[in-house]
Coordinates of C-alpha atoms and ligand atoms in Angstrom, one line a residue:
M848 CA 29.2 12.4 -1.4
S849 CA 28.7 9.0 -2.6
L850 CA 25.9 6.8 -1.2
T851 CA 26.9 4.2 1.5
V852 CA 25.3 0.8 1.2
Y853 CA 25.6 -2.4 3.2
L854 CA 26.8 -5.6 1.5
N855 CA 27.8 -8.7 3.5
G856 CA 28.4 -7.2 6.7
Q857 CA 30.3 -4.1 5.6
F858 CA 29.1 -0.5 4.9
L859 CA 30.7 0.4 1.6
P860 CA 30.6 3.5 -0.8
Y861 CA 28.1 2.5 -3.5
E862 CA 31.0 2.2 -6.3
Q863 CA 32.8 -0.4 -4.1
A864 CA 29.8 -2.6 -3.3
T865 CA 30.4 -5.5 -6.0
V866 CA 29.3 -9.1 -6.0
S867 CA 30.9 -12.1 -7.4
V868 CA 30.0 -13.1 -11.0
E869 CA 29.1 -16.5 -9.6
D870 CA 26.4 -15.1 -7.4
R871 CA 23.3 -17.2 -7.8
A872 CA 21.1 -14.1 -8.0
F873 CA 22.9 -13.1 -11.1
L874 CA 23.1 -16.5 -12.6
L875 CA 19.7 -18.1 -11.5
A876 CA 17.7 -15.2 -9.8
D877 CA 17.9 -17.2 -6.9
G878 CA 17.2 -14.4 -4.4
I879 CA 14.6 -12.6 -2.6
Y880 CA 13.9 -9.0 -1.8
E881 CA 11.9 -6.3 -0.1
V882 CA 11.3 -2.7 -0.7
V883 CA 10.4 -0.8 2.3
R884 CA 9.2 2.9 2.3
V885 CA 10.7 5.6 4.8
Y886 CA 8.5 8.7 5.7
A887 CA 10.2 11.5 7.5
G888 CA 13.1 9.1 8.5
R889 CA 10.9 6.3 9.8
P890 CA 10.4 2.9 7.8
F891 CA 6.8 2.1 7.4
G892 CA 5.7 -1.4 7.9
M893 CA 9.2 -2.7 8.6
E894 CA 8.1 -5.7 10.8
G895 CA 5.6 -6.9 7.9
H896 CA 8.3 -6.7 5.3
L897 CA 10.9 -8.4 7.6
T898 CA 8.2 -11.2 8.4
R899 CA 7.6 -11.6 4.6
L900 CA 11.3 -11.7 3.8
A901 CA 11.8 -14.6 6.4
R902 CA 8.7 -16.4 4.9
S903 CA 10.2 -16.0 1.2
A904 CA 13.5 -17.4 2.5
R905 CA 11.9 -20.3 4.2
E906 CA 9.9 -21.0 0.9
L907 CA 13.3 -20.9 -1.2
R908 CA 15.1 -23.1 1.6
L909 CA 17.5 -20.2 2.1
P910 CA 19.0 -19.9 5.4
A911 CA 17.1 -17.7 7.8
P912 CA 18.1 -14.1 7.2
D913 CA 19.1 -12.1 10.5
L914 CA 16.1 -9.7 10.9
D915 CA 17.8 -7.8 13.7
E916 CA 20.8 -7.2 11.6
I917 CA 18.8 -5.8 8.6
E918 CA 16.5 -3.5 10.6
R919 CA 19.6 -2.2 12.5
V920 CA 21.4 -1.9 9.2
S921 CA 18.6 -0.2 7.5
L922 CA 18.4 2.6 10.4
E923 CA 22.0 3.2 10.2
L924 CA 22.0 3.6 6.4
L925 CA 19.4 6.1 6.7
R926 CA 21.4 8.0 9.5
I927 CA 24.7 7.6 7.4
N928 CA 23.2 8.8 4.2
N929 CA 21.1 11.5 5.9
L930 CA 18.0 10.4 4.2
S931 CA 14.3 11.6 5.2
D932 CA 11.9 10.3 2.5
A933 CA 13.4 7.2 1.0
T934 CA 13.1 3.5 0.2
I935 CA 15.2 0.9 1.5
Y936 CA 15.9 -2.0 -1.0
I937 CA 16.8 -5.5 0.9
Q938 CA 18.0 -8.2 -1.3
V939 CA 19.4 -11.8 0.1
S940 CA 20.7 -14.4 -2.5
R941 CA 21.8 -18.0 -1.9
G942 CA 25.4 -16.7 -2.3
A943 CA 28.2 -17.2 -4.9
Y944 CA 29.4 -20.7 -5.6
A945 CA 31.3 -22.4 -8.5
P946 CA 30.8 -24.3 -10.7
R947 CA 27.4 -23.1 -11.6
T948 CA 24.7 -25.9 -10.9
H949 CA 21.0 -25.6 -10.7
A950 CA 20.8 -27.7 -7.6
F951 CA 21.7 -25.9 -4.2
P952 CA 25.4 -25.8 -3.6
T953 CA 26.9 -28.9 -2.1
G954 CA 29.6 -27.1 -0.2
P955 CA 29.3 -24.3 2.2
V956 CA 28.1 -20.9 0.9
T957 CA 27.4 -17.6 2.6
P958 CA 24.2 -15.7 1.4
T959 CA 24.6 -12.4 -0.2
L960 CA 22.9 -9.6 1.9
L961 CA 22.5 -6.3 0.0
V962 CA 20.7 -3.2 1.7
I963 CA 20.5 0.1 -0.2
A964 CA 18.6 3.1 1.1
R965 CA 18.1 6.0 -1.4
S966 CA 16.0 9.1 -1.4
F967 CA 12.6 8.6 -2.9
K968 CA 9.5 11.1 -3.6
A969 CA 6.2 9.8 -4.6
N970 CA 4.8 10.9 -7.8
A971 CA 2.1 13.1 -6.2
A972 CA 1.0 14.5 -9.7
Q973 CA 0.0 10.9 -10.9
W974 CA -2.4 10.7 -7.8
E975 CA -4.2 13.8 -9.2
T976 CA -4.4 12.6 -12.6
G977 CA -4.5 8.7 -12.2
I978 CA -2.5 6.4 -14.5
K979 CA -3.2 4.4 -17.6
A980 CA -3.0 0.6 -17.5
I981 CA -3.1 -2.3 -19.8
T982 CA -3.8 -6.0 -19.4
V983 CA -1.4 -8.8 -20.2
P984 CA -1.5 -12.5 -19.9
D985 CA 0.2 -13.6 -16.9
Q986 CA 3.3 -15.8 -17.7
R987 CA 4.6 -16.2 -14.3
W988 CA 5.2 -19.1 -12.2
A989 CA 2.8 -20.2 -9.6
R990 CA 4.7 -19.1 -6.8
C991 CA 4.1 -15.4 -7.0
D992 CA 3.6 -15.2 -3.2
I993 CA 7.3 -15.4 -2.8
K994 CA 8.9 -12.0 -3.2
S995 CA 11.7 -13.4 -5.4
V996 CA 14.1 -11.4 -7.6
S997 CA 13.0 -13.6 -10.7
L998 CA 11.0 -10.6 -12.1
L999 CA 11.6 -11.2 -16.0
P1000 CA 7.7 -11.5 -16.7
N1001 CA 7.2 -8.6 -14.5
A1002 CA 9.6 -6.6 -16.4
L1003 CA 8.4 -7.6 -19.7
A1004 CA 4.7 -6.7 -18.7
K1005 CA 5.9 -3.3 -17.4
Q1006 CA 7.7 -2.6 -20.7
A1007 CA 4.5 -3.5 -22.6
A1008 CA 2.9 -1.0 -20.6
T1009 CA 5.4 1.6 -21.4
D1010 CA 5.3 0.9 -24.9
A1011 CA 1.7 1.4 -25.0
G1012 CA 1.9 4.7 -23.3
A1013 CA 0.7 3.4 -20.0
Q1014 CA 2.2 3.1 -16.5
E1015 CA 1.1 -0.2 -15.3
A1016 CA 0.4 -3.7 -16.6
I1017 CA -2.4 -5.7 -14.8
F1018 CA -1.9 -9.6 -15.2
I1019 CA -4.7 -11.7 -16.4
K1020 CA -5.0 -15.1 -15.2
D1021 CA -7.7 -17.8 -16.0
G1022 CA -10.0 -15.0 -16.8
Y1023 CA -9.4 -12.7 -13.7
A1024 CA -7.5 -9.5 -13.3
I1025 CA -5.3 -10.5 -10.5
E1026 CA -2.4 -8.1 -9.8
G1027 CA -0.2 -5.5 -11.5
S1028 CA 3.5 -6.1 -12.5
S1029 CA 4.5 -4.3 -9.4
S1030 CA 1.4 -3.7 -7.4
N1031 CA -1.9 -5.3 -6.3
F1032 CA -5.1 -4.5 -8.4
F1033 CA -8.4 -3.2 -6.8
A1034 CA -11.6 -2.4 -8.5
V1035 CA -15.0 -1.1 -7.3
L1036 CA -17.6 -3.6 -8.8
D1037 CA -21.4 -3.5 -7.8
G1038 CA -20.6 -0.8 -5.2
E1039 CA -18.0 -3.2 -3.5
I1040 CA -14.1 -3.0 -3.3
R1041 CA -12.9 -6.2 -5.0
T1042 CA -9.4 -7.4 -5.0
Y1043 CA -7.8 -10.8 -5.8
P1044 CA -7.6 -13.2 -2.7
S1045 CA -4.2 -13.7 -0.9
C1046 CA -2.9 -16.9 -2.6
N1047 CA 0.2 -18.3 -4.5
Y1048 CA -0.8 -16.3 -7.7
I1049 CA -0.2 -12.9 -6.1
L1050 CA 2.1 -11.3 -3.9
T1051 CA 0.4 -10.3 -0.8
G1052 CA 1.3 -6.6 -0.6
I1053 CA 1.8 -5.0 2.6
T1054 CA 0.2 -1.8 1.1
R1055 CA -2.9 -3.9 0.0
N1056 CA -3.3 -5.1 3.5
V1057 CA -3.2 -1.7 4.8
A1058 CA -5.6 -0.4 2.2
L1059 CA -8.1 -3.4 3.0
D1060 CA -7.8 -2.4 6.7
V1061 CA -8.4 1.2 6.1
A1062 CA -11.3 0.5 3.7
R1063 CA -13.1 -1.6 6.1
K1064 CA -12.6 0.9 9.0
L1065 CA -14.0 3.5 6.6
G1066 CA -17.1 1.5 6.1
Y1067 CA -16.5 0.2 2.7
K1068 CA -17.8 -3.2 1.7
V1069 CA -14.7 -5.4 0.9
R1070 CA -14.6 -8.6 -1.2
E1071 CA -11.3 -10.4 -1.5
E1072 CA -12.5 -12.1 -4.7
G1073 CA -11.1 -11.7 -8.2
I1074 CA -12.5 -9.6 -11.0
P1075 CA -13.4 -11.4 -14.0
T1076 CA -12.4 -9.8 -17.3
T1077 CA -15.8 -9.8 -18.5
A1078 CA -16.7 -7.4 -15.5
L1079 CA -13.9 -5.0 -16.1
G1080 CA -16.1 -2.7 -18.3
R1081 CA -18.4 -2.4 -15.4
C1082 CA -16.0 -1.3 -12.7
T1083 CA -16.5 2.1 -11.7
E1084 CA -13.0 2.5 -10.4
M1085 CA -9.9 1.0 -10.4
W1086 CA -6.5 1.5 -8.6
V1087 CA -3.3 -0.2 -7.8
T1088 CA -1.5 -0.4 -4.3
S1089 CA 2.2 -0.8 -3.5
T1090 CA 4.9 0.4 -1.2
T1091 CA 6.2 3.0 -3.7
Q1092 CA 2.6 4.2 -5.2
E1093 CA 0.5 3.6 -2.2
V1094 CA -3.0 4.1 -3.7
M1095 CA -2.6 4.7 -7.4
P1096 CA -5.9 5.4 -9.3
I1097 CA -6.2 3.9 -13.0
V1098 CA -8.1 6.2 -15.1
S1099 CA -7.9 4.1 -18.5
L1100 CA -7.8 0.4 -19.0
D1101 CA -6.6 -1.0 -22.5
G1102 CA -7.7 2.5 -23.8
Q1103 CA -11.1 2.3 -22.2
V1104 CA -11.9 5.1 -19.8
V1105 CA -12.5 3.9 -16.2
G1106 CA -15.4 5.8 -14.4
D1107 CA -15.5 9.3 -15.6
G1108 CA -11.7 9.3 -16.4
R1109 CA -10.6 10.8 -13.3
P1110 CA -9.5 9.3 -9.9
G1111 CA -12.5 8.1 -8.1
P1112 CA -14.2 8.8 -4.7
V1113 CA -13.1 5.5 -3.0
A1114 CA -9.6 5.7 -4.4
Q1115 CA -9.2 9.1 -3.3
A1116 CA -10.8 8.6 0.2
L1117 CA -8.4 5.6 0.5
L1118 CA -5.4 7.4 -0.5
K1119 CA -6.3 10.4 2.0
A1120 CA -6.9 8.0 4.9
M1121 CA -3.5 6.3 4.3
R1122 CA -1.6 9.3 3.8
E1123 CA -2.8 10.5 7.0
L1124 CA -1.7 6.9 8.6
L1125 CA 1.6 7.4 6.9
Ligands
LIG1420 N1 6.7 -4.3 -5.7 N2 2.7 -7.3 -6.3 C1 3.9 -7.4 -7.0 C2 4.1 -8.3 -8.2 C3 4.8 -6.4 -6.5 O1 6.1 -6.4 -7.1 C4 4.5 -5.4 -5.4 C5 5.6 -4.6 -4.9 C6 3.2 -5.6 -4.8 C7 2.9 -4.7 -3.8 O2 3.4 -5.1 -2.6 P1 3.7 -3.9 -1.5 O3 2.5 -3.4 -1.1 O4 4.3 -5.0 -0.2 O5 4.7 -3.2 -2.0 C8 2.3 -6.5 -5.4 C9 7.7 -3.6 -5.1 C10 7.4 -2.3 -4.6 C11 8.8 -3.5 -6.2 O6 9.1 -4.5 -6.8 O7 9.6 -2.5 -6.4

């Protein structure tokens, strides 16, 4: 049976859900998105994701999305598609308008709203082995706090990691390791958990914030401060966090072994505590 998705007010079979060739997300990457994780049929952190979606919309001067509609539709898609462990992808674009202009449409335009829920299983084997990462220069814009669909530098960075036989690329900005191509970056340096501060250069991840809370509750020292590239060699542990990866240990960076080459105790403790929470 085909997946049912939600597009512009309608529940549709996946194959019939199409958007205009003039949609500004397609032409100009003029849109925003969220990815929400669903555990045993229940979305995790929906409120945080919706709050961030509303903020992204405000920052791009998009009309305020109807958050109640999105939440209701998300739950309905889980029900219709009989999903238990899943992700919900939500995208809002400024809509379709012709002729193409860079500036906002001058006439009335309805935003495009797409919601897709699909089955998802975490890569549990990778939690055991950890992943390899590489560093790449950050070539993105200065508003990475907005969760926009303009992800070309992220896609190129992830492909560079793939080409290098690694699973994630860590962006380097002004001499600091700031975040992953689709994740937030953490390390243990001098016995403290470090992660880049919430600001316009990174996406403040929902999972990042949960991980910080959990780490503090577990009694770890946490410092929201960047990790200089010159200190990466001294970090005893590294990991990334995201909705889909939760806490994913990094066991090698640019071919250099991190710690003893296995997931470290802090990452494992965080993952365990967060899995219990989830
Ligand atoms: N990405 N930083 C970037 C650049 C991201 O794309 C993501 C998430 C995160 C982590 O955010 P969160 O914990 O809220 O998932 C940080 C999603 C999962 C994606 O693009 O698929």
